[in-house]
Amino acid sequence: MVWSPTFKKDEDLLEKVQQRATRLLPHLRHLEYAERLKILELPTLAYRRQRAELIQIFKIIKGIDHLDSTQFFDMVECSNTRGHSLKLKKPRIRLRLRQTAFAERSINTWNAQPEAAFPATSVNQFKSALERHWGNNPL
């Protein structure tokens, strides 16, 4: 699956596409990939995938996308957990196919986010809070 590869080798193959594209710029060709990304102000593809998944979860939970969040996620009922108030339950899954589904693969990343990101009422506020938390090294 191109959007979210299951295996590290597939993720590396996707990242090589961006590496090659940045190498096509003559004035950056001699630089390392990380330096080219920094100059071009581009994130890695893995970063972009993870960020997009968190934004999509936010939109589902807050009702922005008009989807029933209970079809995708179960909220943690107990309020004495560590972290933020919008934690999601991690279901027990046996099949590998289901483990790589959007709703399951992104729960750990969602639950690891700081409380400061969740008072956001708009997608742009959430994006800003996420960027502040992740800084320059999200992964």
Coordinates of N, CA, C and O in Angstrom, one line a residue:
M1 N 0.8 -1.2 0.0 CA 0.0 0.0 0.0 C 0.9 1.2 0.0 O 1.8 1.4 0.8
V2 N 0.7 2.1 -0.9 CA 1.6 3.3 -1.1 C 1.4 4.3 0.0 O 2.3 4.9 0.6
W3 N 0.1 4.5 0.4 CA -0.1 5.6 1.4 C 0.6 5.3 2.7 O 1.2 6.1 3.3
S4 N 0.4 4.1 3.2 CA 1.1 3.7 4.5 C 1.7 2.3 4.4 O 1.0 1.3 4.6
P5 N 2.9 2.2 4.0 CA 3.6 0.9 3.8 C 3.7 0.2 5.1 O 3.9 0.7 6.1
T6 N 3.5 -1.1 5.0 CA 3.6 -2.0 6.1 C 5.0 -2.3 6.5 O 5.3 -2.3 7.7
F7 N 5.9 -2.5 5.6 CA 7.2 -2.9 5.9 C 8.2 -1.7 5.7 O 8.0 -0.8 4.9
K8 N 9.3 -1.7 6.5 CA 10.3 -0.7 6.5 C 10.9 -0.6 5.1 O 11.2 0.5 4.6
K9 N 11.1 -1.7 4.4 CA 11.7 -1.7 3.1 C 10.9 -0.9 2.1 O 11.4 -0.2 1.3
D10 N 9.5 -1.1 2.2 CA 8.6 -0.3 1.4 C 8.7 1.1 1.7 O 8.6 2.0 0.8
E11 N 8.7 1.5 3.0 CA 8.8 2.9 3.4 C 10.1 3.5 2.8 O 10.1 4.6 2.3
D12 N 11.2 2.8 2.9 CA 12.5 3.3 2.4 C 12.4 3.5 0.8 O 13.0 4.5 0.3
L13 N 11.7 2.6 0.1 CA 11.6 2.8 -1.3 C 10.8 4.0 -1.6 O 11.2 4.8 -2.6
L14 N 9.8 4.3 -0.9 CA 9.0 5.5 -1.1 C 9.8 6.8 -0.8 O 9.8 7.8 -1.5
E15 N 10.6 6.7 0.3 CA 11.4 7.8 0.6 C 12.5 8.1 -0.5 O 12.9 9.2 -0.7
K16 N 12.9 7.0 -1.1 CA 14.0 7.2 -2.2 C 13.4 8.0 -3.4 O 14.2 8.6 -4.1
V17 N 12.1 8.0 -3.6 CA 11.5 8.8 -4.6 C 11.7 10.2 -4.3 O 12.1 11.0 -5.2
Q18 N 11.5 10.7 -3.1 CA 11.7 12.1 -2.7 C 13.2 12.4 -2.7 O 13.6 13.5 -3.1
Q19 N 14.0 11.4 -2.3 CA 15.5 11.7 -2.3 C 15.9 12.0 -3.7 O 16.7 12.9 -4.0
R20 N 15.5 11.2 -4.7 CA 15.9 11.4 -6.0 C 15.3 12.7 -6.6 O 16.0 13.4 -7.3
A21 N 14.1 13.0 -6.3 CA 13.5 14.3 -6.8 C 14.3 15.5 -6.3 O 14.5 16.4 -7.0
T22 N 14.8 15.4 -5.0 CA 15.5 16.6 -4.5 C 16.9 16.6 -5.1 O 17.5 17.7 -5.1
R23 N 17.4 15.5 -5.5 CA 18.7 15.4 -6.1 C 18.7 16.0 -7.6 O 19.8 16.3 -8.1
L24 N 17.6 16.1 -8.1 CA 17.5 16.7 -9.5 C 17.8 18.2 -9.5 O 18.0 18.7 -10.6
L25 N 17.7 18.8 -8.4 CA 18.1 20.3 -8.3 C 19.6 20.4 -8.4 O 20.3 20.0 -7.5
P26 N 20.1 21.0 -9.4 CA 21.6 21.1 -9.6 C 22.3 21.7 -8.4 O 23.4 21.3 -8.1
H27 N 21.8 22.8 -7.8 CA 22.5 23.5 -6.8 C 22.5 22.7 -5.4 O 23.2 23.0 -4.5
L28 N 21.7 21.7 -5.3 CA 21.6 20.9 -4.1 C 22.1 19.4 -4.3 O 22.1 18.7 -3.3
R29 N 22.5 19.1 -5.5 CA 22.8 17.7 -5.8 C 24.0 17.2 -4.9 O 24.0 16.0 -4.5
H30 N 24.9 18.0 -4.5 CA 26.1 17.6 -3.8 C 25.8 17.4 -2.2 O 26.6 16.9 -1.5
L31 N 24.6 17.9 -1.8 CA 24.3 17.8 -0.3 C 23.7 16.5 0.0 O 23.1 15.8 -0.8
E32 N 23.7 16.2 1.3 CA 23.1 15.0 1.9 C 21.6 15.2 1.8 O 21.1 16.4 1.8
Y33 N 20.8 14.1 1.9 CA 19.3 14.2 1.8 C 18.7 15.1 2.9 O 17.9 15.9 2.6
A34 N 19.2 14.9 4.1 CA 18.6 15.7 5.2 C 18.9 17.2 5.0 O 18.0 18.0 5.3
E35 N 20.0 17.5 4.5 CA 20.4 18.9 4.3 C 19.5 19.5 3.1 O 19.1 20.6 3.2
R36 N 19.3 18.7 2.1 CA 18.4 19.1 1.0 C 17.0 19.4 1.5 O 16.4 20.4 1.1
L37 N 16.5 18.5 2.4 CA 15.1 18.7 2.9 C 15.1 19.9 3.7 O 14.1 20.7 3.7
K38 N 16.1 20.2 4.5 CA 16.1 21.4 5.4 C 16.1 22.7 4.5 O 15.4 23.6 4.8
I39 N 16.9 22.7 3.5 CA 17.0 23.9 2.6 C 15.7 24.1 1.9 O 15.2 25.2 1.8
L40 N 15.1 23.0 1.4 CA 13.8 23.1 0.7 C 12.6 23.2 1.6 O 11.5 23.4 1.2
E41 N 12.8 23.1 2.9 CA 11.8 23.2 3.9 C 10.7 22.1 3.7 O 9.5 22.3 3.7
L42 N 11.2 20.9 3.4 CA 10.3 19.7 3.1 C 10.5 18.7 4.3 O 11.6 18.5 4.7
P43 N 9.4 18.2 4.7 CA 9.5 17.1 5.7 C 9.7 15.8 5.0 O 9.5 15.6 3.8
T44 N 10.0 14.8 5.8 CA 10.1 13.4 5.2 C 8.7 12.9 4.9 O 7.7 13.4 5.4
L45 N 8.6 11.9 4.0 CA 7.3 11.4 3.7 C 6.7 10.7 4.9 O 5.5 10.7 5.1
A46 N 7.5 10.0 5.7 CA 7.0 9.4 6.9 C 6.4 10.4 7.9 O 5.3 10.2 8.4
Y47 N 7.0 11.6 8.0 CA 6.5 12.7 8.8 C 5.1 13.1 8.3 O 4.1 13.3 9.0
R48 N 5.1 13.3 7.0 CA 3.8 13.8 6.4 C 2.7 12.8 6.5 O 1.5 13.1 6.8
R49 N 3.0 11.5 6.4 CA 2.0 10.4 6.6 C 1.4 10.5 8.0 O 0.2 10.4 8.3
Q50 N 2.3 10.5 9.0 CA 1.9 10.5 10.4 C 1.1 11.7 10.8 O 0.1 11.7 11.5
R51 N 1.6 12.9 10.3 CA 0.9 14.1 10.6 C -0.5 14.1 10.0 O -1.5 14.5 10.6
A52 N -0.7 13.6 8.7 CA -2.0 13.5 8.1 C -2.9 12.6 8.8 O -4.1 12.9 8.9
E53 N -2.4 11.5 9.3 CA -3.2 10.6 10.1 C -3.7 11.2 11.4 O -4.9 11.0 11.7
L54 N -2.9 11.9 12.1 CA -3.3 12.6 13.3 C -4.4 13.7 13.0 O -5.3 13.8 13.8
I55 N -4.2 14.4 11.9 CA -5.2 15.4 11.6 C -6.5 14.8 11.2 O -7.6 15.3 11.6
Q56 N -6.4 13.6 10.5 CA -7.7 12.9 10.2 C -8.4 12.4 11.4 O -9.6 12.5 11.5
I57 N -7.7 11.9 12.4 CA -8.3 11.4 13.6 C -8.9 12.6 14.3 O -10.1 12.5 14.8
F58 N -8.2 13.7 14.4 CA -8.8 14.9 15.0 C -10.1 15.3 14.4 O -11.1 15.6 15.0
K59 N -10.1 15.3 13.0 CA -11.4 15.7 12.3 C -12.5 14.7 12.5 O -13.7 15.1 12.7
I60 N -12.2 13.4 12.7 CA -13.2 12.5 12.9 C -13.8 12.6 14.3 O -15.0 12.6 14.5
I61 N -12.9 12.7 15.3 CA -13.3 12.8 16.7 C -14.1 14.1 17.0 O -15.1 14.1 17.7
K62 N -13.6 15.2 16.4 CA -14.3 16.5 16.6 C -15.6 16.7 15.8 O -16.2 17.7 15.9
G63 N -15.8 15.7 14.9 CA -17.0 15.8 14.1 C -16.9 16.7 12.9 O -17.9 17.1 12.2
I64 N -15.7 17.1 12.5 CA -15.5 18.0 11.4 C -15.8 17.3 10.1 O -16.3 17.9 9.1
D65 N -15.4 16.0 10.0 CA -15.7 15.3 8.8 C -17.0 14.6 8.7 O -17.3 13.9 7.7
H66 N -17.9 14.8 9.7 CA -19.2 14.2 9.7 C -19.2 12.7 9.5 O -20.0 12.2 8.8
L67 N -18.3 12.1 10.2 CA -18.2 10.6 10.3 C -18.5 10.2 11.7 O -18.1 10.9 12.6
D68 N -19.1 9.0 11.8 CA -19.3 8.5 13.2 C -18.0 8.0 13.7 O -17.5 6.9 13.3
S69 N -17.5 8.6 14.8 CA -16.2 8.2 15.3 C -16.3 6.9 16.0 O -15.2 6.2 16.0
T70 N -17.4 6.4 16.4 CA -17.5 5.1 17.0 C -17.3 4.0 16.0 O -17.0 2.8 16.4
Q71 N -17.4 4.3 14.7 CA -17.1 3.2 13.7 C -15.6 3.0 13.5 O -15.2 2.0 13.1
F72 N -14.8 4.0 14.0 CA -13.4 3.9 13.8 C -12.7 3.7 15.2 O -11.7 2.9 15.3
F73 N -13.2 4.3 16.2 CA -12.4 4.4 17.5 C -13.4 4.2 18.7 O -14.5 4.6 18.6
D74 N -12.8 3.7 19.8 CA -13.5 3.7 21.1 C -12.7 4.6 22.0 O -11.4 4.4 22.1
M75 N -13.3 5.5 22.6 CA -12.6 6.4 23.6 C -12.4 5.7 24.9 O -13.1 4.8 25.3
V76 N -11.3 6.0 25.6 CA -11.0 5.5 26.9 C -12.0 6.1 27.9 O -12.2 7.3 27.9
E77 N -12.7 5.3 28.6 CA -13.8 5.8 29.5 C -13.2 6.4 30.8 O -13.7 7.4 31.3
C78 N -12.2 5.8 31.3 CA -11.7 6.2 32.6 C -10.9 7.5 32.5 O -10.1 7.7 31.6
S79 N -11.2 8.5 33.4 CA -10.6 9.8 33.3 C -9.3 9.9 34.0 O -8.7 11.0 34.0
N80 N -8.9 8.8 34.7 CA -7.7 9.0 35.5 C -6.4 8.4 34.8 O -5.4 8.1 35.4
T81 N -6.5 8.4 33.4 CA -5.3 7.9 32.7 C -4.4 9.1 32.5 O -4.7 10.3 32.6
R82 N -3.1 8.8 32.2 CA -2.1 9.8 32.0 C -2.3 10.4 30.6 O -2.9 9.7 29.7
G83 N -1.9 11.6 30.4 CA -2.0 12.2 29.1 C -3.3 13.0 28.9 O -3.9 13.4 29.8
H84 N -3.7 13.1 27.7 CA -4.8 13.9 27.3 C -6.2 13.2 27.5 O -6.2 12.0 27.8
S85 N -7.2 14.0 27.4 CA -8.6 13.5 27.7 C -9.2 12.8 26.5 O -10.3 12.2 26.7
L86 N -8.6 12.8 25.3 CA -9.2 12.2 24.2 C -8.5 10.9 23.8 O -8.3 10.6 22.6
K87 N -8.0 10.2 24.8 CA -7.3 8.9 24.5 C -8.2 7.9 23.8 O -9.4 7.8 24.2
L88 N -7.6 7.1 23.0 CA -8.4 6.1 22.3 C -8.0 4.7 22.8 O -6.8 4.5 23.1
K89 N -8.9 3.8 22.8 CA -8.6 2.4 23.2 C -7.9 1.7 22.1 O -8.2 1.8 20.9
K90 N -6.9 0.9 22.5 CA -6.1 0.1 21.5 C -6.8 -1.3 21.5 O -6.6 -2.0 22.5
P91 N -7.5 -1.6 20.5 CA -8.1 -3.0 20.5 C -7.1 -4.1 20.3 O -6.0 -3.9 19.7
R92 N -7.5 -5.2 20.7 CA -6.6 -6.4 20.6 C -6.9 -7.0 19.2 O -8.1 -7.3 18.9
I93 N -5.9 -7.1 18.4 CA -6.1 -7.6 17.0 C -5.2 -8.7 16.7 O -4.0 -8.7 17.0
R94 N -5.7 -9.7 16.0 CA -4.9 -10.9 15.7 C -4.4 -10.9 14.3 O -3.3 -11.3 14.0
L95 N -5.2 -10.4 13.3 CA -4.8 -10.4 11.9 C -3.9 -9.3 11.5 O -4.2 -8.1 11.9
R96 N -2.9 -9.6 10.8 CA -1.9 -8.5 10.4 C -2.6 -7.5 9.5 O -2.3 -6.3 9.5
L97 N -3.5 -8.0 8.7 CA -4.3 -7.1 7.7 C -5.0 -6.0 8.5 O -4.9 -4.8 8.2
R98 N -5.6 -6.4 9.6 CA -6.3 -5.4 10.4 C -5.4 -4.5 11.2 O -5.6 -3.3 11.5
Q99 N -4.2 -5.0 11.6 CA -3.2 -4.2 12.3 C -2.7 -3.0 11.5 O -2.3 -2.0 12.1
T100 N -2.7 -3.1 10.2 CA -2.2 -2.1 9.4 C -3.3 -1.1 8.9 O -3.0 -0.2 8.2
A101 N -4.5 -1.3 9.4 CA -5.6 -0.4 9.0 C -5.4 0.9 9.7 O -4.8 1.0 10.8
F102 N -5.9 2.0 9.1 CA -5.8 3.3 9.6 C -6.1 3.5 11.1 O -5.4 4.0 11.9
A103 N -7.3 3.0 11.5 CA -7.8 3.2 12.8 C -6.9 2.5 13.9 O -6.8 3.0 15.0
E104 N -6.2 1.4 13.5 CA -5.4 0.7 14.5 C -4.0 1.2 14.5 O -3.4 1.3 15.5
R105 N -3.4 1.5 13.3 CA -2.0 1.8 13.3 C -1.7 3.2 13.8 O -0.6 3.5 14.2
S106 N -2.6 4.1 13.9 CA -2.4 5.4 14.3 C -2.8 5.7 15.8 O -2.5 6.8 16.3
I107 N -3.3 4.8 16.5 CA -3.8 5.0 17.9 C -2.6 5.3 18.8 O -2.7 6.2 19.6
N108 N -1.5 4.6 18.7 CA -0.4 4.8 19.6 C 0.1 6.3 19.4 O 0.4 6.9 20.4
T109 N 0.3 6.7 18.2 CA 0.8 8.0 18.0 C -0.2 9.1 18.5 O 0.2 10.1 19.1
W110 N -1.5 8.9 18.3 CA -2.5 9.8 18.8 C -2.5 9.9 20.3 O -2.5 11.0 20.9
N111 N -2.4 8.7 21.0 CA -2.4 8.7 22.4 C -1.1 9.3 23.0 O -1.1 9.8 24.2
A112 N 0.0 9.4 22.3 CA 1.2 10.0 22.8 C 1.3 11.5 22.7 O 2.2 12.1 23.1
Q113 N 0.3 12.1 22.1 CA 0.3 13.5 21.9 C 0.0 14.3 23.2 O -0.6 13.7 24.1
P114 N 0.5 15.5 23.3 CA 0.3 16.3 24.6 C -1.1 16.8 24.7 O -1.8 17.0 23.8
E115 N -1.5 17.1 26.0 CA -2.8 17.7 26.3 C -2.9 19.0 25.6 O -4.0 19.4 25.2
A116 N -1.9 19.7 25.4 CA -1.9 21.1 24.8 C -2.5 21.1 23.4 O -3.0 22.1 23.0
A117 N -2.5 20.0 22.7 CA -3.0 20.0 21.3 C -4.5 19.8 21.3 O -5.2 20.1 20.3
F118 N -5.2 19.4 22.3 CA -6.5 19.0 22.3 C -7.6 20.0 22.6 O -8.8 19.8 22.3
P119 N -7.3 21.1 23.2 CA -8.3 22.2 23.4 C -8.6 22.8 22.0 O -9.5 23.7 21.9
A120 N -7.9 22.5 21.0 CA -8.1 23.1 19.7 C -9.5 22.9 19.2 O -10.1 21.8 19.3
T121 N -10.1 24.0 18.6 CA -11.4 23.9 18.1 C -11.4 23.8 16.6 O -12.5 23.5 16.0
S122 N -10.3 24.1 16.0 CA -10.2 24.1 14.5 C -9.1 23.2 14.1 O -8.1 23.0 14.9
V123 N -9.1 22.8 12.9 CA -8.0 22.0 12.3 C -6.7 22.8 12.3 O -5.6 22.2 12.7
N124 N -6.7 24.0 12.0 CA -5.5 24.8 12.0 C -4.9 25.0 13.3 O -3.7 25.0 13.5
Q125 N -5.7 25.2 14.4 CA -5.2 25.2 15.7 C -4.5 23.9 16.1 O -3.5 23.9 16.8
F126 N -5.2 22.8 15.7 CA -4.6 21.5 16.0 C -3.2 21.3 15.3 O -2.3 20.9 15.9
K127 N -3.2 21.7 14.0 CA -1.9 21.6 13.3 C -0.8 22.4 13.9 O 0.3 22.0 14.1
S128 N -1.2 23.7 14.4 CA -0.2 24.5 15.0 C 0.3 23.9 16.3 O 1.5 23.9 16.6
A129 N -0.6 23.3 17.1 CA -0.2 22.7 18.4 C 0.7 21.5 18.1 O 1.6 21.2 18.8
L130 N 0.4 20.7 17.1 CA 1.1 19.6 16.7 C 2.5 20.0 16.3 O 3.5 19.3 16.7
E131 N 2.6 21.0 15.5 CA 4.0 21.5 15.0 C 4.8 22.0 16.2 O 6.0 21.7 16.3
R132 N 4.2 22.7 17.1 CA 4.9 23.1 18.3 C 5.4 22.0 19.1 O 6.6 22.0 19.6
H133 N 4.6 20.9 19.3 CA 5.0 19.8 20.1 C 6.1 19.0 19.4 O 7.1 18.6 20.0
W134 N 6.0 18.7 18.1 CA 6.9 17.9 17.4 C 8.2 18.7 17.1 O 9.3 18.1 17.0
G135 N 8.2 20.0 16.9 CA 9.4 20.7 16.6 C 10.0 20.3 15.3 O 9.3 20.0 14.3
N136 N 11.3 20.1 15.3 CA 12.0 19.8 14.1 C 12.2 18.3 13.9 O 12.6 17.8 12.9
N137 N 11.9 17.5 15.0 CA 12.2 16.1 14.9 C 11.0 15.3 15.5 O 11.0 14.8 16.6
P138 N 9.9 15.1 14.6 CA 8.7 14.4 15.1 C 8.9 12.9 15.3 O 8.2 12.3 16.1
L139 N 9.7 12.3 14.5 CA 9.8 10.9 14.5 C 11.1 10.5 15.3 O 11.4 9.4 15.5

